[in-house]
Short mmCIF file of C-alpha atoms and ligand atoms in Angstrom, two decimals:
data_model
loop_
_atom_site.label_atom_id
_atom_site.label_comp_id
_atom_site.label_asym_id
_atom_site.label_seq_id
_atom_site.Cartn_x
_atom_site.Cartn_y
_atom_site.Cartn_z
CA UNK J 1 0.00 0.00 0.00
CA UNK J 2 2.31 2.56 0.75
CA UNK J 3 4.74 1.52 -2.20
CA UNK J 4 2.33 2.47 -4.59
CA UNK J 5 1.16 5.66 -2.20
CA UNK J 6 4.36 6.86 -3.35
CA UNK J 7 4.30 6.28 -6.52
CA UNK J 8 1.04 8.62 -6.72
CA UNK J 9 2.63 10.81 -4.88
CA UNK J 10 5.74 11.35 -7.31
CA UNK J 11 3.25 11.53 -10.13
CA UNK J 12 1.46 14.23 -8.86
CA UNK J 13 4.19 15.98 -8.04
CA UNK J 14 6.56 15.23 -10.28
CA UNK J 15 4.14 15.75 -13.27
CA UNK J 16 4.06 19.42 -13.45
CA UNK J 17 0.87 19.17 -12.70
CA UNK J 18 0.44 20.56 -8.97
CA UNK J 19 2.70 23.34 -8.36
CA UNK J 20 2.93 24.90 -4.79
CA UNK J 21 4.16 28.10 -5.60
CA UNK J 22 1.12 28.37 -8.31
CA UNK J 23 -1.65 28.47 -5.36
CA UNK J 24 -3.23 31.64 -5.86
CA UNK J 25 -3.83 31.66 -1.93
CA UNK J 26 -0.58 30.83 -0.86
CA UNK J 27 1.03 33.24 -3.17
CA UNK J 28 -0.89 36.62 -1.83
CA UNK J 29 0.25 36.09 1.37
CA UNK J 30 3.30 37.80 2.02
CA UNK J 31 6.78 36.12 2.88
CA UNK J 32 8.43 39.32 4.18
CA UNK J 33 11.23 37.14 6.52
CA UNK J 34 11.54 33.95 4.42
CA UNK J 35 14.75 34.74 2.44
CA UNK J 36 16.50 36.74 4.95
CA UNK J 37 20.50 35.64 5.13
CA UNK J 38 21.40 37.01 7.98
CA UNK J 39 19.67 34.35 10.26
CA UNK J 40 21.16 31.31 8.13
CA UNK J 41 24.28 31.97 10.55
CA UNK J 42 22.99 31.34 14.35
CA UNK J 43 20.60 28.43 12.40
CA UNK J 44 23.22 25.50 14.05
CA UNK J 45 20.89 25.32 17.19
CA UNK J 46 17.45 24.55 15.59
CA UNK J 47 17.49 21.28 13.56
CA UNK J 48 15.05 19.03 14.85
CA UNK J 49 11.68 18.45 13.87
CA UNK J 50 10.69 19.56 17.30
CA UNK J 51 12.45 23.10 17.03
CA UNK J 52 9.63 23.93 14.53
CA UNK J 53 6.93 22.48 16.54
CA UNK J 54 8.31 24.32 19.50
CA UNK J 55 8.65 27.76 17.68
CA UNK J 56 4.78 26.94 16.25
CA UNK J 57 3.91 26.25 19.88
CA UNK J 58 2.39 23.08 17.88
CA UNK J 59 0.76 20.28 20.07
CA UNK J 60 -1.15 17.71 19.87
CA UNK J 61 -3.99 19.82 22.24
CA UNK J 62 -3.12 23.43 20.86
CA UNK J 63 -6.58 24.64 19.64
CA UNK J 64 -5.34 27.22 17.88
CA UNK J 65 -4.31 24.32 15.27
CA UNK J 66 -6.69 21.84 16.44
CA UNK J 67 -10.58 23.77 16.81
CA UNK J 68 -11.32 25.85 14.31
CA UNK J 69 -10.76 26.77 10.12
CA UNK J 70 -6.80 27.88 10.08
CA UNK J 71 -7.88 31.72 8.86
CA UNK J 72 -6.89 34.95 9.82
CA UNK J 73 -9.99 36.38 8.85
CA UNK J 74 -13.01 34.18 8.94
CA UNK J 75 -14.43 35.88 5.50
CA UNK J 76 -11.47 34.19 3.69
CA UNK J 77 -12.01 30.90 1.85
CA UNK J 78 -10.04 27.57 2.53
CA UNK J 79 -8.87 26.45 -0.93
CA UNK J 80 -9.02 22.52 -1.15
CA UNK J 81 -7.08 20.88 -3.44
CA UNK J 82 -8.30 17.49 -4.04
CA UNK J 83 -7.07 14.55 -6.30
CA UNK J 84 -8.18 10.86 -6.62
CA UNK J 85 -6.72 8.00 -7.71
CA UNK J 86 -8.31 4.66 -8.75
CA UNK J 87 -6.21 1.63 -7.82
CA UNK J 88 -9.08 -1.04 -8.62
CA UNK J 89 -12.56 -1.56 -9.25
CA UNK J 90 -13.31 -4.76 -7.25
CA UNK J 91 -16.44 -5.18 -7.21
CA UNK J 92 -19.62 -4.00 -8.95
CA UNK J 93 -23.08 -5.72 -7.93
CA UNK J 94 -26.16 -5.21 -9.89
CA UNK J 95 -28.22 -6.46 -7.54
CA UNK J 96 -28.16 -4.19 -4.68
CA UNK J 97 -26.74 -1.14 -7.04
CA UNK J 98 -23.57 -0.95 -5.33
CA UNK J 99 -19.92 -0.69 -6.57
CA UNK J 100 -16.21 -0.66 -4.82
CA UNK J 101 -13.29 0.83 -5.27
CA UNK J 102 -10.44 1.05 -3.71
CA UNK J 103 -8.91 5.26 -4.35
CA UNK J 104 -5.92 6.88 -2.94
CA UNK J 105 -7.03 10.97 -1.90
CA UNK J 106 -5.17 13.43 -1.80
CA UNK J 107 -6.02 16.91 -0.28
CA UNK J 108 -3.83 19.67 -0.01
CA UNK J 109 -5.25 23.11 2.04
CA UNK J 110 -3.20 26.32 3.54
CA UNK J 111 -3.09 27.25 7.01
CA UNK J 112 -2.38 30.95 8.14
CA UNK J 113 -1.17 29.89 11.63
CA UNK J 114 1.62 27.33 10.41
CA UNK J 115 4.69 29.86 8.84
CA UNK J 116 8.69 29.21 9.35
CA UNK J 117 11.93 30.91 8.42
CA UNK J 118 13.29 27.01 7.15
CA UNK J 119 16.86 29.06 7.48
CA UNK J 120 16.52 29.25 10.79
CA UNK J 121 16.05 25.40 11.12
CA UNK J 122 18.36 24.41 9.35
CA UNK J 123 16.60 24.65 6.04
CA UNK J 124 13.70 22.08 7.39
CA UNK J 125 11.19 22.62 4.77
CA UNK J 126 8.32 19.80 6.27
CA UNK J 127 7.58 18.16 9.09
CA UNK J 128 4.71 15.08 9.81
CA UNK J 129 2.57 15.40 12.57
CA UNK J 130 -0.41 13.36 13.47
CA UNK J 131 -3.41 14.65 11.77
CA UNK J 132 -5.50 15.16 15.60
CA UNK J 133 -3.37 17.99 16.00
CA UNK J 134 -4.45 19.90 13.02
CA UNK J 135 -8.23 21.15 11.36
CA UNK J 136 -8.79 19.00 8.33
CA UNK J 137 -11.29 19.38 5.70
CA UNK J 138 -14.66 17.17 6.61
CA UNK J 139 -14.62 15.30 3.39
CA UNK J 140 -18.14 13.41 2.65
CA UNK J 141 -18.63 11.34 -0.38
CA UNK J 142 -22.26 11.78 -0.94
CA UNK J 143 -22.70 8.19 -2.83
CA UNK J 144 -21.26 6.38 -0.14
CA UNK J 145 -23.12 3.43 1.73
CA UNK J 146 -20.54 2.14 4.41
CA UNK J 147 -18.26 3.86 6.19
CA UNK J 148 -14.37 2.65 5.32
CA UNK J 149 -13.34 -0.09 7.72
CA UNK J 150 -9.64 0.72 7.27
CA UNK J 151 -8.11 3.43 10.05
CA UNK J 152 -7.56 6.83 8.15
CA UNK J 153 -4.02 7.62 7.60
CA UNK J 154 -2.63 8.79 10.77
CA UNK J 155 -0.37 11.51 9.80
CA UNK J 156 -0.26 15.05 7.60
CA UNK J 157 3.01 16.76 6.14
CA UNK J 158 3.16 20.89 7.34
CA UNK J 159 5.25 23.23 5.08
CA UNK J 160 7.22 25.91 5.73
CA UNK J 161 4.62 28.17 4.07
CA UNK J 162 1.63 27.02 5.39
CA UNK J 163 0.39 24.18 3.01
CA UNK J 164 -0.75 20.68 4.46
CA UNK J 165 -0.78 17.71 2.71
CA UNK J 166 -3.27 14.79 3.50
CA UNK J 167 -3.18 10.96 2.20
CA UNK J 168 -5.02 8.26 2.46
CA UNK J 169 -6.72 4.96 1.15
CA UNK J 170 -9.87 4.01 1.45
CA UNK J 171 -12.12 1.34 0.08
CA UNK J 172 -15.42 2.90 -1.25
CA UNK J 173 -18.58 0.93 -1.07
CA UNK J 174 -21.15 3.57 -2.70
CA UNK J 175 -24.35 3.85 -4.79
CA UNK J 176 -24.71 3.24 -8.62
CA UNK J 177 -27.66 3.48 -10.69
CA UNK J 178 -27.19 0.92 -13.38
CA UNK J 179 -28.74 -0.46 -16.02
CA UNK J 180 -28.60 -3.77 -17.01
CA UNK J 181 -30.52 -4.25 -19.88
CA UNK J 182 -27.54 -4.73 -22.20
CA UNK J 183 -26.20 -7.76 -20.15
CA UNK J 184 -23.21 -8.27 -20.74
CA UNK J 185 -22.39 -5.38 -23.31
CA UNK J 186 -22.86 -3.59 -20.99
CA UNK J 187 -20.96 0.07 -20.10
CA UNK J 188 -22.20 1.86 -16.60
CA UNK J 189 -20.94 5.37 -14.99
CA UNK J 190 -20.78 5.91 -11.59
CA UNK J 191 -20.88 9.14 -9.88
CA UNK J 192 -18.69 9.94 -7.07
CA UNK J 193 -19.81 13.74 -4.97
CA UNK J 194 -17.01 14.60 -2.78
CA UNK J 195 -18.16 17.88 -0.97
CA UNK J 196 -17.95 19.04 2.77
CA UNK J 197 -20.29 17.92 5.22
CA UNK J 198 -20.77 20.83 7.40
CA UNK J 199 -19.07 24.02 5.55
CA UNK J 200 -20.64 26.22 2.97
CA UNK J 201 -18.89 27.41 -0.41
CA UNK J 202 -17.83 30.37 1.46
CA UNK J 203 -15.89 28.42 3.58
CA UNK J 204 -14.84 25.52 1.81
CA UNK J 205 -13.73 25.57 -1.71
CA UNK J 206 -12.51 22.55 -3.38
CA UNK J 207 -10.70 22.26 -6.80
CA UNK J 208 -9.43 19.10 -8.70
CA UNK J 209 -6.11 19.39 -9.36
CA UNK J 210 -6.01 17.27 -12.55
CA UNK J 211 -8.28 17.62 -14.85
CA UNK J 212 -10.46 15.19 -16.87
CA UNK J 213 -7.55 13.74 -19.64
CA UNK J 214 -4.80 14.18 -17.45
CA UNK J 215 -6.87 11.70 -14.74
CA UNK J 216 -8.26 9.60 -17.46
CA UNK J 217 -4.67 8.77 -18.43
CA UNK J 218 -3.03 8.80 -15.07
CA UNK J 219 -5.62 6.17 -13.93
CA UNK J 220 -4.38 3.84 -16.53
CA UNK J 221 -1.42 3.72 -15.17
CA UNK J 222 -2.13 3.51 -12.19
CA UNK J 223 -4.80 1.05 -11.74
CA UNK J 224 -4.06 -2.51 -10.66
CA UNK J 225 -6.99 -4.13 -9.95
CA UNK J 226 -9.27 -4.81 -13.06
CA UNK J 227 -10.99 -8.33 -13.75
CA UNK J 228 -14.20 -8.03 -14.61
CA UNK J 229 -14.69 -3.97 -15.76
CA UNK J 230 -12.49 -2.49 -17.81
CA UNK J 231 -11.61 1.24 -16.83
CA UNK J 232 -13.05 3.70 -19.62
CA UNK J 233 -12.72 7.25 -18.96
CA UNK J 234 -13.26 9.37 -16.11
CA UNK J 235 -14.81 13.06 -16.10
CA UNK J 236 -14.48 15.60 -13.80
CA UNK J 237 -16.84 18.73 -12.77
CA UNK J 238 -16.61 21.30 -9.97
CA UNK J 239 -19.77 22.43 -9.31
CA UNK J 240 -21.75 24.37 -6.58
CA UNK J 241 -24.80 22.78 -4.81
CA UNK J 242 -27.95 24.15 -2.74
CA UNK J 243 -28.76 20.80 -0.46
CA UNK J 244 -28.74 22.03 2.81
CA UNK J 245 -30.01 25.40 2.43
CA UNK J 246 -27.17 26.67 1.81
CA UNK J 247 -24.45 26.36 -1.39
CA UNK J 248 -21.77 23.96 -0.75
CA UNK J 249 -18.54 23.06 -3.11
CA UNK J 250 -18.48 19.97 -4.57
CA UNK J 251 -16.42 17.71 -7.12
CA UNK J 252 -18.09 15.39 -9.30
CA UNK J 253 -16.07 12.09 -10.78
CA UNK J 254 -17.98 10.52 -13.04
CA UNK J 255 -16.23 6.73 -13.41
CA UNK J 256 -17.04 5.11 -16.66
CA UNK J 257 -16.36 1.09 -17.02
CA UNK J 258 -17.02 -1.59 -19.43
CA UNK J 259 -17.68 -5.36 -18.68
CA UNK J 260 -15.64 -7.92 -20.06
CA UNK J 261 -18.23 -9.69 -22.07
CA UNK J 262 -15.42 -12.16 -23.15
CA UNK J 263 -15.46 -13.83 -19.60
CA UNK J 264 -19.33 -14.46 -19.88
CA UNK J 265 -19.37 -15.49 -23.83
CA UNK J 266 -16.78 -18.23 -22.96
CA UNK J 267 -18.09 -19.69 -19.70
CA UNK J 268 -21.52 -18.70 -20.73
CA UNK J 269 -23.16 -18.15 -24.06
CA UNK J 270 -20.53 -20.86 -25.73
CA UNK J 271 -21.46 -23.80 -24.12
CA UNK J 272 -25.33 -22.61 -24.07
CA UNK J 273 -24.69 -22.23 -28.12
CA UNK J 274 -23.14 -25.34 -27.74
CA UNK J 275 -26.01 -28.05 -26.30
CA UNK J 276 -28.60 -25.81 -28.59
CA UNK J 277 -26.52 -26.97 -31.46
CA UNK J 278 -26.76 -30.56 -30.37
CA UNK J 279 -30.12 -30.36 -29.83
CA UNK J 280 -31.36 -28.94 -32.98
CA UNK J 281 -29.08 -31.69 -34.53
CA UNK J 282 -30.93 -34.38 -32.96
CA UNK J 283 -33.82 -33.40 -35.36
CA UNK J 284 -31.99 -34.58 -38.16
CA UNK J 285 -31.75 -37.46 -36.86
CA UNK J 286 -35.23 -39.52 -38.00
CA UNK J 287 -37.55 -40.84 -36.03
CA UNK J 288 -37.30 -44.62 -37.07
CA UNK J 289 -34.02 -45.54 -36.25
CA UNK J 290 -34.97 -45.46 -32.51
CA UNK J 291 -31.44 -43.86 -31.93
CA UNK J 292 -32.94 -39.80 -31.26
CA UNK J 293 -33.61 -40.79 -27.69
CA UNK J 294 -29.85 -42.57 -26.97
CA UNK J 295 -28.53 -39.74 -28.78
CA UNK J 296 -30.55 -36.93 -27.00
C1 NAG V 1 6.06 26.49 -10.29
O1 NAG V 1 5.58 27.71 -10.78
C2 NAG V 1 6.54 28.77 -10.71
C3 NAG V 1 5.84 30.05 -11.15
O2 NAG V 1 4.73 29.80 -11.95
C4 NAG V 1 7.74 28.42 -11.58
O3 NAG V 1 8.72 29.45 -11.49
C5 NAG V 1 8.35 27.11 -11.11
O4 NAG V 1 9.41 26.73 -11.96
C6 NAG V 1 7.29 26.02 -11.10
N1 NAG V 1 7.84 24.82 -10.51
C7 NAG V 1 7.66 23.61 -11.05
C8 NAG V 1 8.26 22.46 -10.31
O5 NAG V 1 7.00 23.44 -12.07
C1 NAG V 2 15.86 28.51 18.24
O1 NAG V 2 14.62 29.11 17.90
C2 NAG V 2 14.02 29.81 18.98
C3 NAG V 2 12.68 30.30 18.52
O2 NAG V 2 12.69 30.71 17.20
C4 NAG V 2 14.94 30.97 19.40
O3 NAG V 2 14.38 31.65 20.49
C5 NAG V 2 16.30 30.39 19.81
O4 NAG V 2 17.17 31.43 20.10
C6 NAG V 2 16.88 29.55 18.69
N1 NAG V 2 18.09 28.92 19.16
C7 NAG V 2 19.22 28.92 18.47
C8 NAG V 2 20.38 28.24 19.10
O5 NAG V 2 19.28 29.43 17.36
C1 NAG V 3 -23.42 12.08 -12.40
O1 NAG V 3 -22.99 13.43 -12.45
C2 NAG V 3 -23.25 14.06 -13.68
C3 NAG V 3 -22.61 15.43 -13.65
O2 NAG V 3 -22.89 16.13 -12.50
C4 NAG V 3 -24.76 14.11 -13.91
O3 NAG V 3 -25.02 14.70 -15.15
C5 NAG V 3 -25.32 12.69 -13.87
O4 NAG V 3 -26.71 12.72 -13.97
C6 NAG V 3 -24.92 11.98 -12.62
N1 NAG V 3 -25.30 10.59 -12.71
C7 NAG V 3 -25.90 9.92 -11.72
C8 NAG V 3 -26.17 8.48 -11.96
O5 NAG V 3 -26.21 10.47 -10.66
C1 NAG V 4 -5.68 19.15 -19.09
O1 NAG V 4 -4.46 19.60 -18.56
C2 NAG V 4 -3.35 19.47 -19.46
C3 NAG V 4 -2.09 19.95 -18.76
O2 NAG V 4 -2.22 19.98 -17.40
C4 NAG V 4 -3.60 20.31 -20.73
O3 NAG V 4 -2.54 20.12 -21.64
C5 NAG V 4 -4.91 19.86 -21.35
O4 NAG V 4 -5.21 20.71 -22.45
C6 NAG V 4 -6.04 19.93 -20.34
N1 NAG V 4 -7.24 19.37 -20.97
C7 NAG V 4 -8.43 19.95 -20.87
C8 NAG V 4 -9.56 19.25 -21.54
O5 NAG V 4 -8.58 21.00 -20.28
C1 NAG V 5 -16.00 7.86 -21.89
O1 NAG V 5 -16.29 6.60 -22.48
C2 NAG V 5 -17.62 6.46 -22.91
C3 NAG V 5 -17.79 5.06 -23.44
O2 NAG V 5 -16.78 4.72 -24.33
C4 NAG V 5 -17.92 7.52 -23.98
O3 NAG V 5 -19.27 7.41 -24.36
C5 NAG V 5 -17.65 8.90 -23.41
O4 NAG V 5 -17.83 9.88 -24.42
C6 NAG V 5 -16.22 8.98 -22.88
N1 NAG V 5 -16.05 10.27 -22.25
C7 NAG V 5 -14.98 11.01 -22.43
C8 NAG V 5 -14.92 12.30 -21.72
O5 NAG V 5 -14.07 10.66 -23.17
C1 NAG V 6 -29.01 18.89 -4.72
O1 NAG V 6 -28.99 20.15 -5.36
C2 NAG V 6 -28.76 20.10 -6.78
C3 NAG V 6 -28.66 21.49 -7.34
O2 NAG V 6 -28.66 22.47 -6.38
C4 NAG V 6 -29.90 19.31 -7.42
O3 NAG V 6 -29.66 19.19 -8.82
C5 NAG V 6 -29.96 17.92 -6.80
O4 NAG V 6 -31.09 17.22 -7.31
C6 NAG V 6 -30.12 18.00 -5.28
N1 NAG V 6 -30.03 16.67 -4.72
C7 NAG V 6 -30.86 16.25 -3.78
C8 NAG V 6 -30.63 14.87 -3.30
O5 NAG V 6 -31.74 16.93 -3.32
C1 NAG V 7 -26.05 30.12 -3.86
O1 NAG V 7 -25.50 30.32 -5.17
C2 NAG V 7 -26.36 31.00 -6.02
C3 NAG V 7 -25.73 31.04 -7.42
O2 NAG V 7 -24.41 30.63 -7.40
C4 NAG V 7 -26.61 32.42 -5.49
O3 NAG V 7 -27.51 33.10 -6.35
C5 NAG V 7 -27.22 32.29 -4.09
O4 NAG V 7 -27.39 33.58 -3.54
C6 NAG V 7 -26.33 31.46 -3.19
N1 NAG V 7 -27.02 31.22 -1.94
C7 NAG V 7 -26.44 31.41 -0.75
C8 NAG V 7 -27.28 31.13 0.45
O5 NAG V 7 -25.30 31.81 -0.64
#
C-alpha cells in the first residue's frame, strides 16, 4: 500500500501538474522574513523536527491548530485541493446497485497559523505530525453506503509556508444506478460527490487538481486491480450545490467502465450455443431408427 502511495505521490508531483508556488492563496500572502541571510548563521541550534513544533507552539492539544478553520480572517475561503486515484474496481453488484473501489485521496489546504523561516532550522522545509493535532477538511462522499473499515491515515506533512498535505486509502462501497438491460455489453458510470459535510462554499472551496484527460490517463497507469470492468474514462466537474439550504462546493467524478463480455461469452453463451446446437441436430436425426432418444 504505501509503495504504490508513493508512486502517486511522485506523479502528482513530479508531473508538473500541482505546483505549490502556483496556489493563488498561498502566493498573496506575504513572505516578508523567508529569504533573509542574515539568520542562516545562528541556524546551528534549531534542527530538529521539534524546534519547529516548539517555535509553532504546535501540540497535539493546541486549539489554535486543532478547533477551528486555520484563517486569519473568517471571511477568507479555505482552498481545497483534491485529487483521486483509482487503484481497482473490485467489485460492482447489480443487484443491490452498489460498486467498490479502492482510491488513494489526496487533499492539499493552507493554514495561516503554520509559517517558518526554514533558514533558521536548518533549512527544514516539512515536518509530519499526526493529523488530531491539526483542522482538516470534513470530506463526505455523498454516494457512499458504508463507512471505510480501514483506520484513516494517521499523519499530515506541514510546510514551511503554510500548506498541508493529507493521504489516504480508502475502500469505497457507494451507490450506482445501473442499467442492465444490455447484459453483458454492458458500459455503466458511476458518480462519485465529494463535498464538505458541514461548511458552505464560502468556507470551503474545493478544486481538482487534474483535470479530466490528465486523470483519465493517469488512472491507466495507475490502476491494478481490473478483472471483470475495464476502466473507460473518467470526467471531472466542480460544481456548486444548494442541499442544505445553503451552497456547498463539490467535485463530481464521473467513473465510466465496461464489462468484459469475453469472460461471460466463454463460460456462458458458448457452451449454451453449444447443447442448442446438439439439440437442434438431434432433429436430423429420424424418427425410425430409434437412436434420437440414446442420442438426446
Ligand atoms: C512552479 O511555478 C513557478 C511560477 O509559476 C515556476 O517558477 C516554477 O518553476 C514552477 N515549478 C515547477 C516544479 O514546475
Ligand atoms: C531557536 O529558535 C528559537 C525560537 O525561534 C529561538 O528563540 C532560539 O534562540 C533559537 N536557538 C538557536 C540556538 O538558534
Ligand atoms: C453524475 O454526475 C453528472 C454530472 O454532475 C450528472 O449529469 C449525472 O446525472 C450523474 N449521474 C448519476 C447516476 O447520478
Ligand atoms: C488538461 O491539462 C493538461 C495539462 O495539465 C492540458 O494540456 C490539457 O489541455 C487539459 N485538458 C483539458 C480538456 O482542459
Ligand atoms: C468515456 O467513455 C464512454 C464510453 O466509451 C464515452 O461514451 C464517453 O464519451 C467517454 N467520455 C470522455 C470524456 O471521453
Ligand atoms: C441537490 O442540489 C442540486 C442542485 O442544487 C440538485 O440538482 C440535486 O437534485 C439536489 N439533490 C438532492 C438529493 O436533493
Ligand atoms: C447560492 O449560489 C447561487 C448562485 O451561485 C446564489 O444566487 C445564491 O445567492 C447562493 N445562496 C447562498 C445562500 O449563498
Amino acid at each position: 500500500m504505501m509503495p504504490t502511495g508513493f508512486f502517486c505521490l511522485l506523479l502528482i508531483t513530479g508531473g508538473s501538474t500541482f505546483n505549490y508556488s502556483e496556489q493563488p492563496e498561498l502566493q498573496a500572502q506575504p513572505d516578508s522574513n523567508q529569504d533573509s541571510d542574515e539568520d542562516v548563521v545562528d541556524s546551528e541550534g534549531n534542527c530538529s523536527y521539534q524546534d519547529v513544533l516548539n517555535h509553532l507552539k504546535l501540540t497535539r492539544s493546541t486549539e489554535l491548530y486543532s478547533m477551528t478553520r486555520p484563517v486569519k480572517h473568517h471571511k477568507s475561503a479555505t482552498q481545497v485541493h483534491l485529487q483521486m486515484a483509482i487503484y481497482g474496481i473490485l467489485d460492482v453488484r447489480e443487484i443491490d446497485q452498489t460498486f467498490v473501489l479502492y482510491v488513494w485521496i489526496y487533499m492539499s489546504w493552507g493554514n495561516d497559523h503554520i509559517r517558518w523561516n526554514q533558514h533558521k532550522f536548518c533549512g527544514l522545509k516539512h515536518v509530519v505530525v499526526p493529523t488530531e493535532a491539526l483542522w482538516k477538511p470534513d470530506l463526505t462522499i455523498e454516494e457512499m453506503t458504508e463507512k471505510d473499515k480501514a483506520p484513516p491515515s494517521p499523519y499530515l506533512t506541514v510546510t514551511y509556508h503554510g500548506l498541508i498535505e493529507l493521504r489516504n486509502d480508502l475502500m469505497l462501497v457507494s451507490t450506482c444506478r445501473m442499467q442492465v438491460y444490455k447484459f453483458p455489453f454492458d458500459i455503466q458510470s458511476c458518480n462519485l460527490s465529494f463535498k464538505s459535510a458541514v461548511y458552505s462554499d464560502d468556507e470551503i472551496k474545493f478544486a481538482a487538481i487534474l483535470n479530466a484527460s490528465k486523470f483519465t490517463e493517469w488512472s491507466r497507469e495507475v490502476m491494478r486491480i481490473q478483472y471483470e470492468w475495464l476502466f473507460l474514462n473518467v470526467t471531472v466537474h466542480e460544481k456548486t450545490v444548494n442541499n442544505l439550504s445553503f451552497n456547498q462546493s463539490m467535485i463530481v467524478y464521473t467513473i465510466t467502465m465496461k464489462r468484459r463480455s469475453v469472460l461471460y461469452i466463454a463460460n456462458f453463451l458458448l457452451p449454451i450455443m453449444f447443447f442448442l446446437g446438439l439439440d437442434l441436430a438431434s432433429f436430423l436425426i429420424s424418427d425410425s431408427g430409434g437412436e434420437k432418444l440414446g442420442f438426446k
